[in-house]
Amino acid sequence: MVMGDEHMTFSPLMYKINRDEIIEHYKSYFTIRSSDNALDSELAEARNLILGLWHYELLILQSSKEQWEELMNDPSLKFRRELSTKSHKLQRYDIMQSLNLTSGAVSNLFNESTLPKWPRPFQLSVLLNHPWQLVNYDLPDPYSYSESPEYFDDKVSKKIQLKQLFDEISNVSSISGYVITDAFELFHQESGAVTGRWVTTYQEFDYFEFHLNYEPLVDKVLRESVLKLFPQAKYMITTFRPFKSLDKRSIWVIIPKNETLPSFEGMLHELKEYRDRTEFHTFK
């Protein structure tokens, strides 16, 4: 499946055919991983098929909360880290910059599944958007997934106000985390600070992701307020958060970068038509 060529045109029919092939990759992986008789070589091959997918193909596997969490519960920490990295289209250089690591240290992080020195485990969690134990420990404690303490370390995330968010994108080289101190002015159900991330690693679009504790009321007032804060935004979704309860919600404010790419249309199509528990909104 290749959607990145700007000379191609997007076809919903072909997208569905290719999408079904991606789901079959997952089903094959899950069958092998669930089998008591599977060979290590078979599981390694199934993992490599998943890791060989493009970021926009991995977005397909992320559309199912249950499916993605199953992938990220793989017993291999190396696989979990690589899968999270590929899904965000992160390069090793991005990780070197974000974690202030040498090239060799980043290689150890993935090849040997080492635990980096503090506060890098929290920084890695924010970068990969998964619970910190899940991307740092071979045997993470699932009871730790419900909270997100990593954002509240001063060395990990930046405290910021709503009015500063849009201009902040110029300071982001890949992915950055934030604690939004006045989020209640936009999301009135939120009683305290809200966390979020700028994600700028895709060539198709950038997005700011708000992490909410309640289902937001997306009415005309909220849409106008969000557009005022992010004047270049064209789309917004409300969606689930992996490894969080269903009442924990996420808002993505999407700013297009290259709308000529078939992968841009494909990613929007995926978010709009297939992603579980997701509402898609268009600004203009």
mmCIF file of C-alpha atoms in Angstrom:
data_model
loop_
_atom_site.group_PDB
_atom_site.id
_atom_site.type_symbol
_atom_site.label_atom_id
_atom_site.label_comp_id
_atom_site.label_asym_id
_atom_site.label_seq_id
_atom_site.Cartn_x
_atom_site.Cartn_y
_atom_site.Cartn_z
ATOM 1 C CA MET A 1 0.000 0.000 0.000
ATOM 2 C CA VAL A 2 1.591 3.251 -1.125
ATOM 3 C CA MET A 3 -0.313 6.493 -0.601
ATOM 4 C CA GLY A 4 2.596 8.879 -0.257
ATOM 5 C CA ASP A 5 3.145 9.551 -3.971
ATOM 6 C CA GLU A 6 1.652 12.956 -4.744
ATOM 7 C CA HIS A 7 1.136 11.895 -8.382
ATOM 8 C CA MET A 8 -1.399 9.279 -7.291
ATOM 9 C CA THR A 9 -5.056 10.040 -6.649
ATOM 10 C CA PHE A 10 -7.003 8.891 -3.617
ATOM 11 C CA SER A 11 -9.635 6.198 -4.199
ATOM 12 C CA PRO A 12 -11.967 5.159 -1.333
ATOM 13 C CA LEU A 13 -12.438 1.755 -2.988
ATOM 14 C CA MET A 14 -8.711 1.069 -3.266
ATOM 15 C CA TYR A 15 -8.262 2.414 0.242
ATOM 16 C CA LYS A 16 -10.766 -0.149 1.554
ATOM 17 C CA ILE A 17 -8.987 -2.983 -0.282
ATOM 18 C CA ASN A 18 -5.592 -1.926 1.043
ATOM 19 C CA ARG A 19 -7.025 -1.336 4.491
ATOM 20 C CA ASP A 20 -8.322 -4.902 4.615
ATOM 21 C CA GLU A 21 -4.813 -6.145 3.797
ATOM 22 C CA ILE A 22 -3.400 -4.202 6.750
ATOM 23 C CA ILE A 23 -6.005 -5.706 9.080
ATOM 24 C CA GLU A 24 -5.040 -9.167 7.811
ATOM 25 C CA HIS A 25 -1.437 -8.449 8.840
ATOM 26 C CA TYR A 26 -2.693 -7.746 12.347
ATOM 27 C CA LYS A 27 -4.882 -10.878 12.455
ATOM 28 C CA SER A 28 -1.947 -13.022 11.363
ATOM 29 C CA TYR A 29 0.265 -11.436 14.032
ATOM 30 C CA PHE A 30 -2.377 -11.939 16.725
ATOM 31 C CA THR A 31 -2.951 -15.589 15.765
ATOM 32 C CA ILE A 32 0.755 -16.354 15.936
ATOM 33 C CA ARG A 33 1.266 -14.481 19.204
ATOM 34 C CA SER A 34 -1.719 -16.236 20.791
ATOM 35 C CA SER A 35 -0.552 -19.703 19.767
ATOM 36 C CA ASP A 36 1.218 -21.906 22.288
ATOM 37 C CA ASN A 37 3.018 -23.688 19.457
ATOM 38 C CA ALA A 38 4.287 -20.683 17.487
ATOM 39 C CA LEU A 39 7.993 -20.577 16.745
ATOM 40 C CA ASP A 40 10.041 -17.550 17.776
ATOM 41 C CA SER A 41 10.943 -17.050 14.115
ATOM 42 C CA GLU A 42 7.251 -16.912 13.163
ATOM 43 C CA LEU A 43 6.518 -14.255 15.767
ATOM 44 C CA ALA A 44 9.583 -12.265 14.714
ATOM 45 C CA GLU A 45 8.402 -12.329 11.095
ATOM 46 C CA ALA A 46 4.877 -11.254 12.106
ATOM 47 C CA ARG A 47 6.288 -8.365 14.135
ATOM 48 C CA ASN A 48 8.486 -7.291 11.242
ATOM 49 C CA LEU A 49 5.482 -7.216 8.896
ATOM 50 C CA ILE A 50 3.783 -4.783 11.274
ATOM 51 C CA LEU A 51 6.929 -2.683 11.669
ATOM 52 C CA GLY A 52 7.318 -2.578 7.889
ATOM 53 C CA LEU A 53 4.115 -0.556 7.519
ATOM 54 C CA TRP A 54 4.116 3.179 6.845
ATOM 55 C CA HIS A 55 2.902 5.643 9.477
ATOM 56 C CA TYR A 56 -0.382 6.152 7.601
ATOM 57 C CA GLU A 57 -0.890 2.385 7.495
ATOM 58 C CA LEU A 58 -0.245 2.118 11.227
ATOM 59 C CA LEU A 59 -2.954 4.759 11.701
ATOM 60 C CA ILE A 60 -5.344 2.072 10.405
ATOM 61 C CA LEU A 61 -4.305 -0.285 13.197
ATOM 62 C CA GLN A 62 -4.741 2.534 15.717
ATOM 63 C CA SER A 63 -8.388 3.007 14.718
ATOM 64 C CA SER A 64 -9.392 0.143 16.990
ATOM 65 C CA LYS A 65 -8.596 0.868 20.636
ATOM 66 C CA GLU A 66 -8.696 -2.829 21.465
ATOM 67 C CA GLN A 67 -6.510 -3.787 18.498
ATOM 68 C CA TRP A 68 -3.860 -1.146 19.161
ATOM 69 C CA GLU A 69 -3.682 -1.947 22.862
ATOM 70 C CA GLU A 70 -3.209 -5.615 21.968
ATOM 71 C CA LEU A 71 -0.266 -4.679 19.755
ATOM 72 C CA MET A 72 1.210 -2.467 22.459
ATOM 73 C CA ASN A 73 0.831 -5.273 25.016
ATOM 74 C CA ASP A 74 3.326 -7.349 23.066
ATOM 75 C CA PRO A 75 5.815 -8.912 25.508
ATOM 76 C CA SER A 76 8.751 -7.383 23.601
ATOM 77 C CA LEU A 77 9.695 -3.922 24.888
ATOM 78 C CA LYS A 78 11.829 -3.433 21.766
ATOM 79 C CA PHE A 79 8.772 -4.027 19.559
ATOM 80 C CA ARG A 80 6.601 -1.685 21.634
ATOM 81 C CA ARG A 81 9.156 1.123 21.362
ATOM 82 C CA GLU A 82 9.701 0.623 17.635
ATOM 83 C CA LEU A 83 5.969 0.441 16.917
ATOM 84 C CA SER A 84 5.258 3.661 18.823
ATOM 85 C CA THR A 85 8.160 5.379 17.087
ATOM 86 C CA LYS A 86 7.063 4.337 13.590
ATOM 87 C CA SER A 87 3.442 5.276 14.214
ATOM 88 C CA HIS A 88 4.564 8.862 14.890
ATOM 89 C CA LYS A 89 7.068 8.853 11.988
ATOM 90 C CA LEU A 90 9.786 9.719 14.478
ATOM 91 C CA GLN A 91 13.394 9.513 13.309
ATOM 92 C CA ARG A 92 16.307 8.495 15.521
ATOM 93 C CA TYR A 93 17.578 12.082 15.287
ATOM 94 C CA ASP A 94 14.264 13.311 16.734
ATOM 95 C CA ILE A 95 14.736 11.021 19.716
ATOM 96 C CA MET A 96 18.355 12.131 20.136
ATOM 97 C CA GLN A 97 17.189 15.743 20.328
ATOM 98 C CA SER A 98 14.154 15.157 22.529
ATOM 99 C CA LEU A 99 15.974 12.973 25.064
ATOM 100 C CA ASN A 100 19.384 14.655 24.722
ATOM 101 C CA LEU A 101 21.028 11.337 23.880
ATOM 102 C CA THR A 102 23.910 10.345 21.637
ATOM 103 C CA SER A 103 23.330 8.186 18.569
ATOM 104 C CA GLY A 104 24.810 5.214 20.408
ATOM 105 C CA ALA A 105 22.539 5.715 23.407
ATOM 106 C CA VAL A 106 19.471 5.816 21.136
ATOM 107 C CA SER A 107 20.621 2.588 19.480
ATOM 108 C CA ASN A 108 20.906 0.981 22.921
ATOM 109 C CA LEU A 109 17.432 2.240 23.730
ATOM 110 C CA PHE A 110 16.006 0.198 20.853
ATOM 111 C CA ASN A 111 18.477 -2.625 20.285
ATOM 112 C CA GLU A 112 19.040 -3.497 23.942
ATOM 113 C CA SER A 113 15.817 -2.055 25.436
ATOM 114 C CA THR A 114 17.781 -0.138 28.056
ATOM 115 C CA LEU A 115 16.105 2.028 30.689
ATOM 116 C CA PRO A 116 17.350 5.606 30.211
ATOM 117 C CA LYS A 117 18.309 7.823 33.128
ATOM 118 C CA TRP A 118 15.689 10.046 34.744
ATOM 119 C CA PRO A 119 13.733 12.029 33.510
ATOM 120 C CA ARG A 120 14.094 10.348 30.109
ATOM 121 C CA PRO A 121 11.570 7.561 30.867
ATOM 122 C CA PHE A 122 8.906 10.270 31.267
ATOM 123 C CA GLN A 123 10.185 12.150 28.205
ATOM 124 C CA LEU A 124 9.955 8.973 26.144
ATOM 125 C CA SER A 125 6.393 8.439 27.355
ATOM 126 C CA VAL A 126 5.328 11.910 26.195
ATOM 127 C CA LEU A 127 7.120 11.446 22.885
ATOM 128 C CA LEU A 128 5.471 8.077 22.182
ATOM 129 C CA ASN A 129 2.082 8.897 23.749
ATOM 130 C CA HIS A 130 1.862 5.764 25.856
ATOM 131 C CA PRO A 131 2.030 5.097 29.621
ATOM 132 C CA TRP A 132 5.577 5.524 30.841
ATOM 133 C CA GLN A 133 5.932 1.999 32.232
ATOM 134 C CA LEU A 134 4.687 0.498 28.956
ATOM 135 C CA VAL A 135 7.547 2.009 26.944
ATOM 136 C CA ASN A 136 10.237 1.601 29.619
ATOM 137 C CA TYR A 137 9.723 -1.703 31.459
ATOM 138 C CA ASP A 138 9.757 -5.260 30.153
ATOM 139 C CA LEU A 139 6.949 -6.068 32.599
ATOM 140 C CA PRO A 140 4.916 -2.887 33.115
ATOM 141 C CA ASP A 141 2.201 -2.653 35.757
ATOM 142 C CA PRO A 142 -1.179 -2.153 33.991
ATOM 143 C CA TYR A 143 -2.558 -0.440 37.101
ATOM 144 C CA SER A 144 -0.175 2.440 36.399
ATOM 145 C CA TYR A 145 -1.774 3.234 33.032
ATOM 146 C CA SER A 146 -4.757 5.205 34.296
ATOM 147 C CA GLU A 147 -2.711 8.241 35.356
ATOM 148 C CA SER A 148 -0.248 10.413 33.413
ATOM 149 C CA PRO A 149 2.293 11.721 35.947
ATOM 150 C CA GLU A 150 4.959 12.150 33.257
ATOM 151 C CA TYR A 151 3.571 15.465 31.995
ATOM 152 C CA PHE A 152 3.875 17.154 35.378
ATOM 153 C CA ASP A 153 7.651 16.897 35.655
ATOM 154 C CA ASP A 154 9.193 20.309 34.905
ATOM 155 C CA LYS A 155 11.975 18.685 32.885
ATOM 156 C CA VAL A 156 9.490 16.877 30.650
ATOM 157 C CA SER A 157 6.703 19.287 29.725
ATOM 158 C CA LYS A 158 6.316 23.033 29.443
ATOM 159 C CA LYS A 159 3.652 24.967 31.347
ATOM 160 C CA ILE A 160 1.734 27.113 28.891
ATOM 161 C CA GLN A 161 -1.455 29.130 28.410
ATOM 162 C CA LEU A 162 -4.020 28.600 25.679
ATOM 163 C CA LYS A 163 -3.166 31.823 23.849
ATOM 164 C CA GLN A 164 0.468 30.697 23.510
ATOM 165 C CA LEU A 165 -0.208 27.296 21.953
ATOM 166 C CA PHE A 166 -0.355 28.230 18.270
ATOM 167 C CA ASP A 167 2.853 30.281 18.270
ATOM 168 C CA GLU A 168 4.578 27.523 20.225
ATOM 169 C CA ILE A 169 4.616 25.294 17.137
ATOM 170 C CA SER A 170 7.606 27.255 15.814
ATOM 171 C CA ASN A 171 9.627 25.877 18.754
ATOM 172 C CA VAL A 172 8.716 22.237 18.082
ATOM 173 C CA SER A 173 11.089 20.105 16.017
ATOM 174 C CA SER A 174 9.135 16.842 16.374
ATOM 175 C CA ILE A 175 6.847 16.286 19.386
ATOM 176 C CA SER A 176 6.573 18.335 22.588
ATOM 177 C CA GLY A 177 4.434 17.976 25.703
ATOM 178 C CA TYR A 178 2.612 20.695 27.651
ATOM 179 C CA VAL A 179 0.633 21.401 30.791
ATOM 180 C CA ILE A 180 -2.065 23.939 29.878
ATOM 181 C CA THR A 181 -2.731 25.929 33.016
ATOM 182 C CA ASP A 182 -5.884 27.763 31.884
ATOM 183 C CA ALA A 183 -7.558 24.957 29.901
ATOM 184 C CA PHE A 184 -10.788 25.395 31.889
ATOM 185 C CA GLU A 185 -11.403 28.599 29.920
ATOM 186 C CA LEU A 186 -11.879 26.459 26.809
ATOM 187 C CA PHE A 187 -13.107 23.213 28.365
ATOM 188 C CA HIS A 188 -15.417 24.255 31.171
ATOM 189 C CA GLN A 189 -15.824 20.734 32.566
ATOM 190 C CA GLU A 190 -12.119 20.540 33.343
ATOM 191 C CA SER A 191 -11.371 21.699 36.880
ATOM 192 C CA GLY A 192 -7.577 21.716 36.674
ATOM 193 C CA ALA A 193 -4.647 21.774 34.289
ATOM 194 C CA VAL A 194 -4.919 19.779 31.059
ATOM 195 C CA THR A 195 -2.007 18.109 29.288
ATOM 196 C CA GLY A 196 -1.359 18.074 25.560
ATOM 197 C CA ARG A 197 1.175 17.595 22.758
ATOM 198 C CA TRP A 198 2.247 19.254 19.539
ATOM 199 C CA VAL A 199 2.908 16.548 16.920
ATOM 200 C CA THR A 200 4.757 17.851 13.842
ATOM 201 C CA THR A 201 6.411 14.698 12.476
ATOM 202 C CA TYR A 202 3.949 13.883 9.680
ATOM 203 C CA GLN A 203 4.382 15.415 6.234
ATOM 204 C CA GLU A 204 0.585 15.395 5.824
ATOM 205 C CA PHE A 205 -0.449 17.554 8.788
ATOM 206 C CA ASP A 206 0.484 18.855 12.222
ATOM 207 C CA TYR A 207 -1.884 18.513 15.146
ATOM 208 C CA PHE A 208 -2.250 19.651 18.712
ATOM 209 C CA GLU A 209 -3.678 17.012 21.006
ATOM 210 C CA PHE A 210 -5.584 17.956 24.164
ATOM 211 C CA HIS A 211 -5.974 15.250 26.838
ATOM 212 C CA LEU A 212 -9.329 15.644 28.573
ATOM 213 C CA ASN A 213 -10.996 13.981 31.542
ATOM 214 C CA TYR A 214 -14.507 14.354 30.132
ATOM 215 C CA GLU A 215 -16.356 14.149 26.829
ATOM 216 C CA PRO A 216 -16.297 17.736 25.502
ATOM 217 C CA LEU A 217 -19.388 19.441 24.152
ATOM 218 C CA VAL A 218 -18.350 20.327 20.604
ATOM 219 C CA ASP A 219 -20.784 23.107 19.792
ATOM 220 C CA LYS A 220 -20.492 26.309 17.776
ATOM 221 C CA VAL A 221 -18.930 28.162 20.712
ATOM 222 C CA LEU A 222 -16.168 25.582 21.185
ATOM 223 C CA ARG A 223 -15.434 25.345 17.456
ATOM 224 C CA GLU A 224 -15.138 29.122 17.160
ATOM 225 C CA SER A 225 -12.942 29.297 20.264
ATOM 226 C CA VAL A 226 -10.616 26.561 18.994
ATOM 227 C CA LEU A 227 -10.346 28.197 15.567
ATOM 228 C CA LYS A 228 -9.489 31.499 17.208
ATOM 229 C CA LEU A 229 -6.639 29.794 19.067
ATOM 230 C CA PHE A 230 -5.497 27.828 15.988
ATOM 231 C CA PRO A 231 -6.337 30.047 12.981
ATOM 232 C CA GLN A 232 -4.780 27.660 10.432
ATOM 233 C CA ALA A 233 -6.712 24.609 11.633
ATOM 234 C CA LYS A 234 -9.132 22.966 9.204
ATOM 235 C CA TYR A 235 -10.253 19.857 11.077
ATOM 236 C CA MET A 236 -10.795 18.596 14.599
ATOM 237 C CA ILE A 237 -11.591 15.198 16.047
ATOM 238 C CA THR A 238 -12.641 13.985 19.458
ATOM 239 C CA THR A 239 -11.405 10.465 20.060
ATOM 240 C CA PHE A 240 -10.346 7.859 22.614
ATOM 241 C CA ARG A 241 -7.000 7.699 24.387
ATOM 242 C CA PRO A 242 -5.087 4.397 24.289
ATOM 243 C CA PHE A 243 -4.830 2.667 27.662
ATOM 244 C CA LYS A 244 -7.191 5.159 29.290
ATOM 245 C CA SER A 245 -10.817 4.650 30.317
ATOM 246 C CA LEU A 246 -13.399 5.632 27.714
ATOM 247 C CA ASP A 247 -14.428 8.768 29.617
ATOM 248 C CA LYS A 248 -10.890 10.096 29.090
ATOM 249 C CA ARG A 249 -11.001 11.845 25.719
ATOM 250 C CA SER A 250 -8.613 13.462 23.306
ATOM 251 C CA ILE A 251 -9.104 16.372 20.909
ATOM 252 C CA TRP A 252 -6.863 16.691 17.869
ATOM 253 C CA VAL A 253 -6.738 20.111 16.226
ATOM 254 C CA ILE A 254 -5.433 19.392 12.721
ATOM 255 C CA ILE A 255 -3.444 21.839 10.571
ATOM 256 C CA PRO A 256 -2.778 20.597 6.995
ATOM 257 C CA LYS A 257 0.763 20.713 5.595
ATOM 258 C CA ASN A 258 0.508 18.948 2.225
ATOM 259 C CA GLU A 259 -3.053 18.370 1.052
ATOM 260 C CA THR A 260 -1.880 17.083 -2.352
ATOM 261 C CA LEU A 261 -0.610 13.818 -0.879
ATOM 262 C CA PRO A 262 -2.973 10.837 -1.241
ATOM 263 C CA SER A 263 -1.790 9.862 2.243
ATOM 264 C CA PHE A 264 -3.256 13.150 3.532
ATOM 265 C CA GLU A 265 -6.678 12.239 2.148
ATOM 266 C CA GLY A 266 -6.223 8.673 3.340
ATOM 267 C CA MET A 267 -5.404 9.681 6.908
ATOM 268 C CA LEU A 268 -8.384 12.033 7.091
ATOM 269 C CA HIS A 269 -10.581 9.316 5.579
ATOM 270 C CA GLU A 270 -9.370 6.872 8.232
ATOM 271 C CA LEU A 271 -10.073 9.274 11.083
ATOM 272 C CA LYS A 272 -13.484 10.185 9.701
ATOM 273 C CA GLU A 273 -14.814 6.812 8.556
ATOM 274 C CA TYR A 274 -13.109 4.110 10.587
ATOM 275 C CA ARG A 275 -11.675 5.273 13.898
ATOM 276 C CA ASP A 276 -13.579 3.968 16.928
ATOM 277 C CA ARG A 277 -15.451 6.365 19.200
ATOM 278 C CA THR A 278 -14.433 9.365 17.117
ATOM 279 C CA GLU A 279 -16.271 12.463 15.919
ATOM 280 C CA PHE A 280 -14.877 14.392 12.945
ATOM 281 C CA HIS A 281 -15.417 18.146 12.570
ATOM 282 C CA THR A 282 -14.526 20.528 9.726
ATOM 283 C CA PHE A 283 -13.786 24.198 10.423
ATOM 284 C CA LYS A 284 -13.741 25.590 6.883
#
